[in-house]
Amino acid sequence: MLFDVTWHIIAAAFILDILAGDPKSLPHPIIYMGRVISFFEPEFRKRIKNPFRAGLLFALCLITTAFGLTWALVFMADRIHPVAAAIVQTILIFYSFSTRSLYRAAMDVFKPLSRGDLAQARIKVGYIVGRQTKDLDEAGITRAACETVAENFVDGFLSPLCFALVLGAPGAMMYKMINTLDSMVGYKNDTYILFGRAAARIDDGANYIPARLSIVMIAPAAAIRSLSRGRRAFFTALTQGRNHKSPNAGFPEAAFAGALGVRFGGPNVYHGKLVDKPYIGGAFNDPKPVHIEKACELMMLSALISVVLGSLLAWGLF
């Protein structure tokens, strides 16, 4: 089969991500996806007057195009030599992972926070969260960073891994287009409430299984440190994973909350509006700056377990 993904490809893509992260000197497919989205959005709005229909067709066209172009690229590489196709798939799947960049971004928040520099920490956490950060205290900054690490373990790693295992590099790139669309147009404001609805719902569907599967990756990672933490991560995710306005984000966040013994959620300001989210891990205390570092370690361990299991799956199937 053209899109067979062997354990070698999965392992190599993960190692590249750990070593290189998002190399600034090389072109990144996600950047081009963002430019394409920005370019075509006004065209679809202009040509299709109904905003929901325009957004639906817009999302479907870009998602299928991302899959199709990647399929063509891998196909042409395979015509040259199967090894060339394997190299192309490895590179593209590597680009779909973001564990190293997520680790760096979270630690960029931890460093000033550990020095007591709240002003700089607010700036850094503002780069990776959607909430208003200018008035956050130490606990609020820490909670925002830890929640982002937990949620993006799925968005930035586990979901593209799952799509890659099923559909190869075309699946991984298709998922990244879905996720990029959601991050750019999937808002519930006057501009995107109708136009971005389809993109948001498609993203919810794409992450539905990986979000719940994340519990199986996070709990064993927590158990490596302590069996009690592993059990706590598992049961917190099962009992409180739905304590979130997102249908998916609550499950990895609850698993992380249980593993770290901290609480997430609660009221936050988004775009000037107070959003009262339910607490996750409400029986625990607010996180401290050191929990950002612990969350990063847990994320990396969870990713490693995911790669090992994914590689075994690929080895067994293909």
Short mmCIF file of C-alpha atoms in Angstrom, two decimals:
data_model
loop_
_atom_site.label_atom_id
_atom_site.label_comp_id
_atom_site.label_asym_id
_atom_site.label_seq_id
_atom_site.Cartn_x
_atom_site.Cartn_y
_atom_site.Cartn_z
CA MET A 1 0.00 0.00 0.00
CA LEU A 2 1.19 3.53 -0.83
CA PHE A 3 0.60 5.03 2.60
CA ASP A 4 1.92 2.22 4.77
CA VAL A 5 3.51 3.85 7.81
CA THR A 6 6.12 1.59 9.38
CA TRP A 7 7.39 1.86 12.90
CA HIS A 8 10.63 3.25 11.44
CA ILE A 9 8.75 6.26 10.02
CA ILE A 10 6.87 6.96 13.25
CA ALA A 11 10.00 6.63 15.40
CA ALA A 12 12.13 8.73 13.03
CA ALA A 13 9.50 11.51 12.88
CA PHE A 14 9.32 11.62 16.68
CA ILE A 15 13.10 11.69 17.07
CA LEU A 16 13.31 14.54 14.55
CA ASP A 17 10.69 16.45 16.52
CA ILE A 18 12.57 15.95 19.79
CA LEU A 19 15.89 17.00 18.26
CA ALA A 20 14.81 19.81 15.93
CA GLY A 21 11.38 20.99 17.02
CA ASP A 22 10.10 23.55 14.50
CA PRO A 23 13.26 24.63 12.63
CA LYS A 24 13.00 28.37 11.93
CA SER A 25 15.27 28.20 8.89
CA LEU A 26 13.08 25.72 6.98
CA PRO A 27 9.65 26.25 5.39
CA HIS A 28 6.84 24.86 7.54
CA PRO A 29 3.63 23.43 6.01
CA ILE A 30 1.48 24.86 8.81
CA ILE A 31 2.62 28.40 8.00
CA TYR A 32 1.53 27.90 4.39
CA MET A 33 -1.78 26.47 5.58
CA GLY A 34 -2.37 29.63 7.56
CA ARG A 35 -1.60 31.80 4.53
CA VAL A 36 -3.93 29.77 2.33
CA ILE A 37 -6.73 30.08 4.90
CA SER A 38 -6.26 33.86 5.13
CA PHE A 39 -6.18 34.20 1.32
CA PHE A 40 -9.27 32.15 0.51
CA GLU A 41 -11.55 33.17 3.40
CA PRO A 42 -12.65 36.49 1.81
CA GLU A 43 -13.12 34.74 -1.56
CA PHE A 44 -15.55 32.19 -0.13
CA ARG A 45 -17.37 34.87 1.86
CA LYS A 46 -17.77 36.98 -1.27
CA ARG A 47 -18.96 34.19 -3.57
CA ILE A 48 -21.32 32.41 -1.12
CA LYS A 49 -23.65 34.74 0.74
CA ASN A 50 -24.86 32.27 3.38
CA PRO A 51 -22.01 32.38 5.97
CA PHE A 52 -22.54 28.85 7.26
CA ARG A 53 -22.54 27.33 3.77
CA ALA A 54 -19.55 29.43 2.81
CA GLY A 55 -17.64 28.25 5.88
CA LEU A 56 -18.61 24.62 5.32
CA LEU A 57 -17.48 24.60 1.68
CA PHE A 58 -14.38 26.59 2.63
CA ALA A 59 -13.36 24.03 5.27
CA LEU A 60 -14.12 20.98 3.11
CA CYS A 61 -12.22 22.36 0.11
CA LEU A 62 -9.10 23.18 2.10
CA ILE A 63 -9.13 19.90 4.05
CA THR A 64 -9.50 17.76 0.94
CA THR A 65 -6.88 19.85 -0.87
CA ALA A 66 -4.39 19.31 1.95
CA PHE A 67 -4.98 15.56 1.78
CA GLY A 68 -4.86 15.49 -2.02
CA LEU A 69 -1.67 17.50 -2.41
CA THR A 70 0.12 15.41 0.20
CA TRP A 71 -1.15 12.22 -1.46
CA ALA A 72 0.24 13.43 -4.81
CA LEU A 73 3.59 14.29 -3.25
CA VAL A 74 3.97 10.89 -1.60
CA PHE A 75 2.76 9.16 -4.77
CA MET A 76 5.39 10.92 -6.90
CA ALA A 77 8.10 10.10 -4.36
CA ASP A 78 6.98 6.46 -4.39
CA ARG A 79 7.28 6.41 -8.21
CA ILE A 80 10.91 7.37 -7.78
CA HIS A 81 11.62 4.81 -5.05
CA PRO A 82 9.80 3.47 -1.97
CA VAL A 83 12.62 4.83 0.20
CA ALA A 84 11.95 8.32 -1.17
CA ALA A 85 8.29 7.95 -0.22
CA ALA A 86 9.30 6.83 3.28
CA ILE A 87 11.58 9.88 3.64
CA VAL A 88 8.83 12.25 2.47
CA GLN A 89 6.32 10.71 4.87
CA THR A 90 8.81 10.91 7.74
CA ILE A 91 9.46 14.60 7.13
CA LEU A 92 5.77 15.50 6.79
CA ILE A 93 4.75 13.54 9.89
CA PHE A 94 7.62 15.20 11.75
CA TYR A 95 6.18 18.58 10.76
CA SER A 96 2.80 17.53 12.17
CA PHE A 97 4.28 16.88 15.65
CA SER A 98 4.95 19.74 18.07
CA THR A 99 6.16 18.24 21.34
CA ARG A 100 9.51 20.06 21.32
CA SER A 101 7.99 23.45 20.46
CA LEU A 102 5.27 22.98 23.09
CA TYR A 103 7.89 22.08 25.69
CA ARG A 104 9.91 25.18 24.81
CA ALA A 105 6.90 27.49 24.88
CA ALA A 106 5.77 26.25 28.30
CA MET A 107 9.28 26.46 29.74
CA ASP A 108 9.53 30.02 28.42
CA VAL A 109 6.67 30.76 30.81
CA PHE A 110 8.22 28.79 33.67
CA LYS A 111 11.59 30.60 33.58
CA PRO A 112 10.40 34.16 34.33
CA LEU A 113 7.70 32.83 36.64
CA SER A 114 10.29 30.98 38.73
CA ARG A 115 12.17 34.30 39.10
CA GLY A 116 9.01 36.08 40.23
CA ASP A 117 8.84 38.13 37.01
CA LEU A 118 5.06 38.06 36.54
CA ALA A 119 5.07 40.74 33.84
CA GLN A 120 7.34 38.73 31.56
CA ALA A 121 5.52 35.49 32.38
CA ARG A 122 2.20 37.10 31.37
CA ILE A 123 3.70 38.08 28.03
CA LYS A 124 5.06 34.59 27.40
CA VAL A 125 1.87 32.76 28.38
CA GLY A 126 -0.08 35.17 26.18
CA TYR A 127 1.70 33.64 23.17
CA ILE A 128 0.22 30.19 23.80
CA VAL A 129 -3.27 30.77 25.25
CA GLY A 130 -6.41 32.48 24.02
CA ARG A 131 -7.47 33.98 27.36
CA GLN A 132 -6.70 37.50 28.52
CA THR A 133 -3.44 37.40 30.49
CA LYS A 134 -2.68 40.97 31.58
CA ASP A 135 -4.28 40.54 35.03
CA LEU A 136 -3.36 36.91 35.76
CA ASP A 137 -1.65 36.17 39.07
CA GLU A 138 0.99 33.48 39.58
CA ALA A 139 -1.58 30.69 39.92
CA GLY A 140 -3.49 31.91 36.87
CA ILE A 141 -0.38 32.02 34.71
CA THR A 142 0.70 28.59 35.89
CA ARG A 143 -2.74 27.11 35.35
CA ALA A 144 -2.92 28.54 31.82
CA ALA A 145 0.46 27.09 30.88
CA CYS A 146 -0.29 23.64 32.33
CA GLU A 147 -3.71 23.49 30.67
CA THR A 148 -2.13 24.36 27.32
CA VAL A 149 0.45 21.60 27.67
CA ALA A 150 -2.30 19.10 28.50
CA GLU A 151 -4.68 20.13 25.73
CA ASN A 152 -1.98 20.42 23.09
CA PHE A 153 -0.64 16.98 23.87
CA VAL A 154 -3.69 15.87 21.88
CA ASP A 155 -3.84 18.64 19.26
CA GLY A 156 -0.10 18.86 18.75
CA PHE A 157 0.87 15.23 18.96
CA LEU A 158 -1.58 12.42 19.62
CA SER A 159 -4.19 13.37 17.01
CA PRO A 160 -1.68 13.76 14.14
CA LEU A 161 -0.08 10.50 15.24
CA CYS A 162 -3.43 8.72 15.07
CA PHE A 163 -4.21 10.15 11.64
CA ALA A 164 -0.72 9.21 10.42
CA LEU A 165 -1.16 5.63 11.59
CA VAL A 166 -4.44 5.33 9.65
CA LEU A 167 -3.82 7.47 6.55
CA GLY A 168 -0.09 8.11 6.49
CA ALA A 169 1.37 11.56 5.91
CA PRO A 170 -1.73 12.68 3.93
CA GLY A 171 -3.81 11.98 7.04
CA ALA A 172 -1.40 13.89 9.27
CA MET A 173 -1.45 16.92 6.96
CA MET A 174 -5.23 16.70 6.63
CA TYR A 175 -5.50 16.81 10.42
CA LYS A 176 -3.16 19.80 10.64
CA MET A 177 -5.35 21.68 8.16
CA ILE A 178 -8.42 20.81 10.26
CA ASN A 179 -6.71 22.03 13.41
CA THR A 180 -5.32 25.18 11.77
CA LEU A 181 -8.76 26.05 10.40
CA ASP A 182 -10.25 25.70 13.88
CA SER A 183 -7.55 27.89 15.41
CA MET A 184 -8.11 30.63 12.81
CA VAL A 185 -11.87 30.65 12.17
CA GLY A 186 -13.44 28.43 14.84
CA TYR A 187 -14.49 31.27 17.13
CA LYS A 188 -17.87 32.01 18.68
CA ASN A 189 -17.86 35.72 17.93
CA ASP A 190 -19.84 37.87 15.52
CA THR A 191 -17.33 37.35 12.71
CA TYR A 192 -17.07 33.56 12.87
CA ILE A 193 -20.09 32.23 14.76
CA LEU A 194 -21.60 30.96 11.48
CA PHE A 195 -18.67 30.94 9.07
CA GLY A 196 -16.37 29.04 11.45
CA ARG A 197 -18.97 26.64 12.84
CA ALA A 198 -18.22 23.83 10.36
CA ALA A 199 -14.47 24.08 10.94
CA ALA A 200 -14.99 23.91 14.71
CA ARG A 201 -17.30 20.90 14.48
CA ILE A 202 -14.93 19.05 12.13
CA ASP A 203 -12.09 19.70 14.57
CA ASP A 204 -14.23 18.36 17.43
CA GLY A 205 -14.88 15.19 15.45
CA ALA A 206 -11.23 14.76 14.47
CA ASN A 207 -10.08 14.97 18.10
CA TYR A 208 -12.91 12.94 19.62
CA ILE A 209 -11.14 9.57 19.76
CA PRO A 210 -7.57 10.84 20.38
CA ALA A 211 -8.77 13.00 23.30
CA ARG A 212 -10.24 9.98 25.05
CA LEU A 213 -7.33 7.79 24.01
CA SER A 214 -5.00 10.28 25.69
CA ILE A 215 -6.08 8.96 29.08
CA VAL A 216 -4.50 5.61 28.23
CA MET A 217 -1.22 7.38 27.44
CA ILE A 218 -1.14 9.91 30.28
CA ALA A 219 -2.06 7.58 33.14
CA PRO A 220 0.81 5.10 32.48
CA ALA A 221 3.21 8.03 32.08
CA ALA A 222 2.11 9.32 35.49
CA ALA A 223 2.40 5.81 36.93
CA ILE A 224 6.09 5.71 36.00
CA ARG A 225 6.63 8.27 38.76
CA SER A 226 4.04 6.84 41.14
CA LEU A 227 1.31 4.22 40.83
CA SER A 228 -1.00 6.42 42.89
CA ARG A 229 -0.51 9.29 40.43
CA GLY A 230 -1.34 6.97 37.57
CA ARG A 231 -4.56 5.82 39.23
CA ARG A 232 -5.44 9.39 40.14
CA ALA A 233 -4.87 10.55 36.55
CA PHE A 234 -7.06 7.76 35.18
CA PHE A 235 -9.98 8.23 37.56
CA THR A 236 -9.90 12.04 37.45
CA ALA A 237 -10.10 11.85 33.65
CA LEU A 238 -13.00 9.39 33.78
CA THR A 239 -14.99 11.32 36.37
CA GLN A 240 -14.18 14.93 35.44
CA GLY A 241 -13.17 14.80 31.79
CA ARG A 242 -16.54 16.24 30.80
CA ASN A 243 -16.16 19.25 33.12
CA HIS A 244 -15.20 21.43 30.19
CA LYS A 245 -17.03 23.45 27.56
CA SER A 246 -14.98 21.71 24.89
CA PRO A 247 -16.13 18.14 24.11
CA ASN A 248 -12.50 17.00 24.01
CA ALA A 249 -10.10 19.24 25.94
CA GLY A 250 -11.38 18.17 29.35
CA PHE A 251 -10.09 14.61 29.08
CA PRO A 252 -6.34 15.31 28.76
CA GLU A 253 -6.67 18.25 31.15
CA ALA A 254 -8.38 16.07 33.76
CA ALA A 255 -5.73 13.38 33.36
CA PHE A 256 -2.98 15.95 33.84
CA ALA A 257 -4.81 17.50 36.80
CA GLY A 258 -5.06 14.11 38.49
CA ALA A 259 -1.46 13.20 37.74
CA LEU A 260 -0.13 16.52 39.05
CA GLY A 261 -2.62 16.83 41.92
CA VAL A 262 -3.72 20.34 40.88
CA ARG A 263 -6.93 21.98 39.74
CA PHE A 264 -7.58 23.49 36.32
CA GLY A 265 -10.45 25.48 34.84
CA GLY A 266 -12.45 28.11 36.65
CA PRO A 267 -13.32 31.63 35.46
CA ASN A 268 -11.15 33.31 32.82
CA VAL A 269 -11.46 36.35 30.56
CA TYR A 270 -11.57 35.74 26.80
CA HIS A 271 -11.65 38.72 24.43
CA GLY A 272 -12.93 40.97 27.21
CA LYS A 273 -15.69 38.60 28.36
CA LEU A 274 -15.66 36.58 31.59
CA VAL A 275 -16.16 32.86 30.88
CA ASP A 276 -17.00 30.80 33.96
CA LYS A 277 -15.56 27.34 33.27
CA PRO A 278 -16.14 24.48 35.71
CA TYR A 279 -13.17 23.35 37.75
CA ILE A 280 -11.32 20.15 36.86
CA GLY A 281 -9.62 18.48 39.79
CA GLY A 282 -11.53 20.78 42.11
CA ALA A 283 -10.48 18.84 45.19
CA PHE A 284 -6.83 19.76 44.58
CA ASN A 285 -4.96 23.03 45.12
CA ASP A 286 -3.95 25.62 42.54
CA PRO A 287 -0.80 24.70 40.61
CA LYS A 288 2.57 26.22 41.47
CA PRO A 289 5.24 27.23 38.92
CA VAL A 290 7.09 23.93 39.37
CA HIS A 291 4.02 22.16 37.98
CA ILE A 292 4.72 23.65 34.54
CA GLU A 293 7.99 21.74 34.47
CA LYS A 294 6.24 18.61 35.73
CA ALA A 295 3.51 19.00 33.10
CA CYS A 296 6.15 19.20 30.36
CA GLU A 297 7.84 16.05 31.64
CA LEU A 298 4.49 14.26 31.77
CA MET A 299 3.70 15.37 28.23
CA MET A 300 7.02 14.06 26.90
CA LEU A 301 6.61 10.73 28.70
CA SER A 302 3.05 10.41 27.38
CA ALA A 303 4.29 11.14 23.85
CA LEU A 304 7.00 8.50 24.18
CA ILE A 305 4.47 5.90 25.31
CA SER A 306 2.23 6.88 22.39
CA VAL A 307 5.07 6.45 19.92
CA VAL A 308 6.02 3.05 21.33
CA LEU A 309 2.42 1.82 21.15
CA GLY A 310 1.92 3.38 17.71
CA SER A 311 5.12 1.80 16.42
CA LEU A 312 4.05 -1.60 17.74
CA LEU A 313 0.69 -1.13 16.04
CA ALA A 314 2.34 -0.19 12.74
CA TRP A 315 4.74 -3.11 13.02
CA GLY A 316 1.93 -5.54 13.71
CA LEU A 317 -0.37 -4.28 10.94
CA PHE A 318 2.09 -3.62 8.17
#
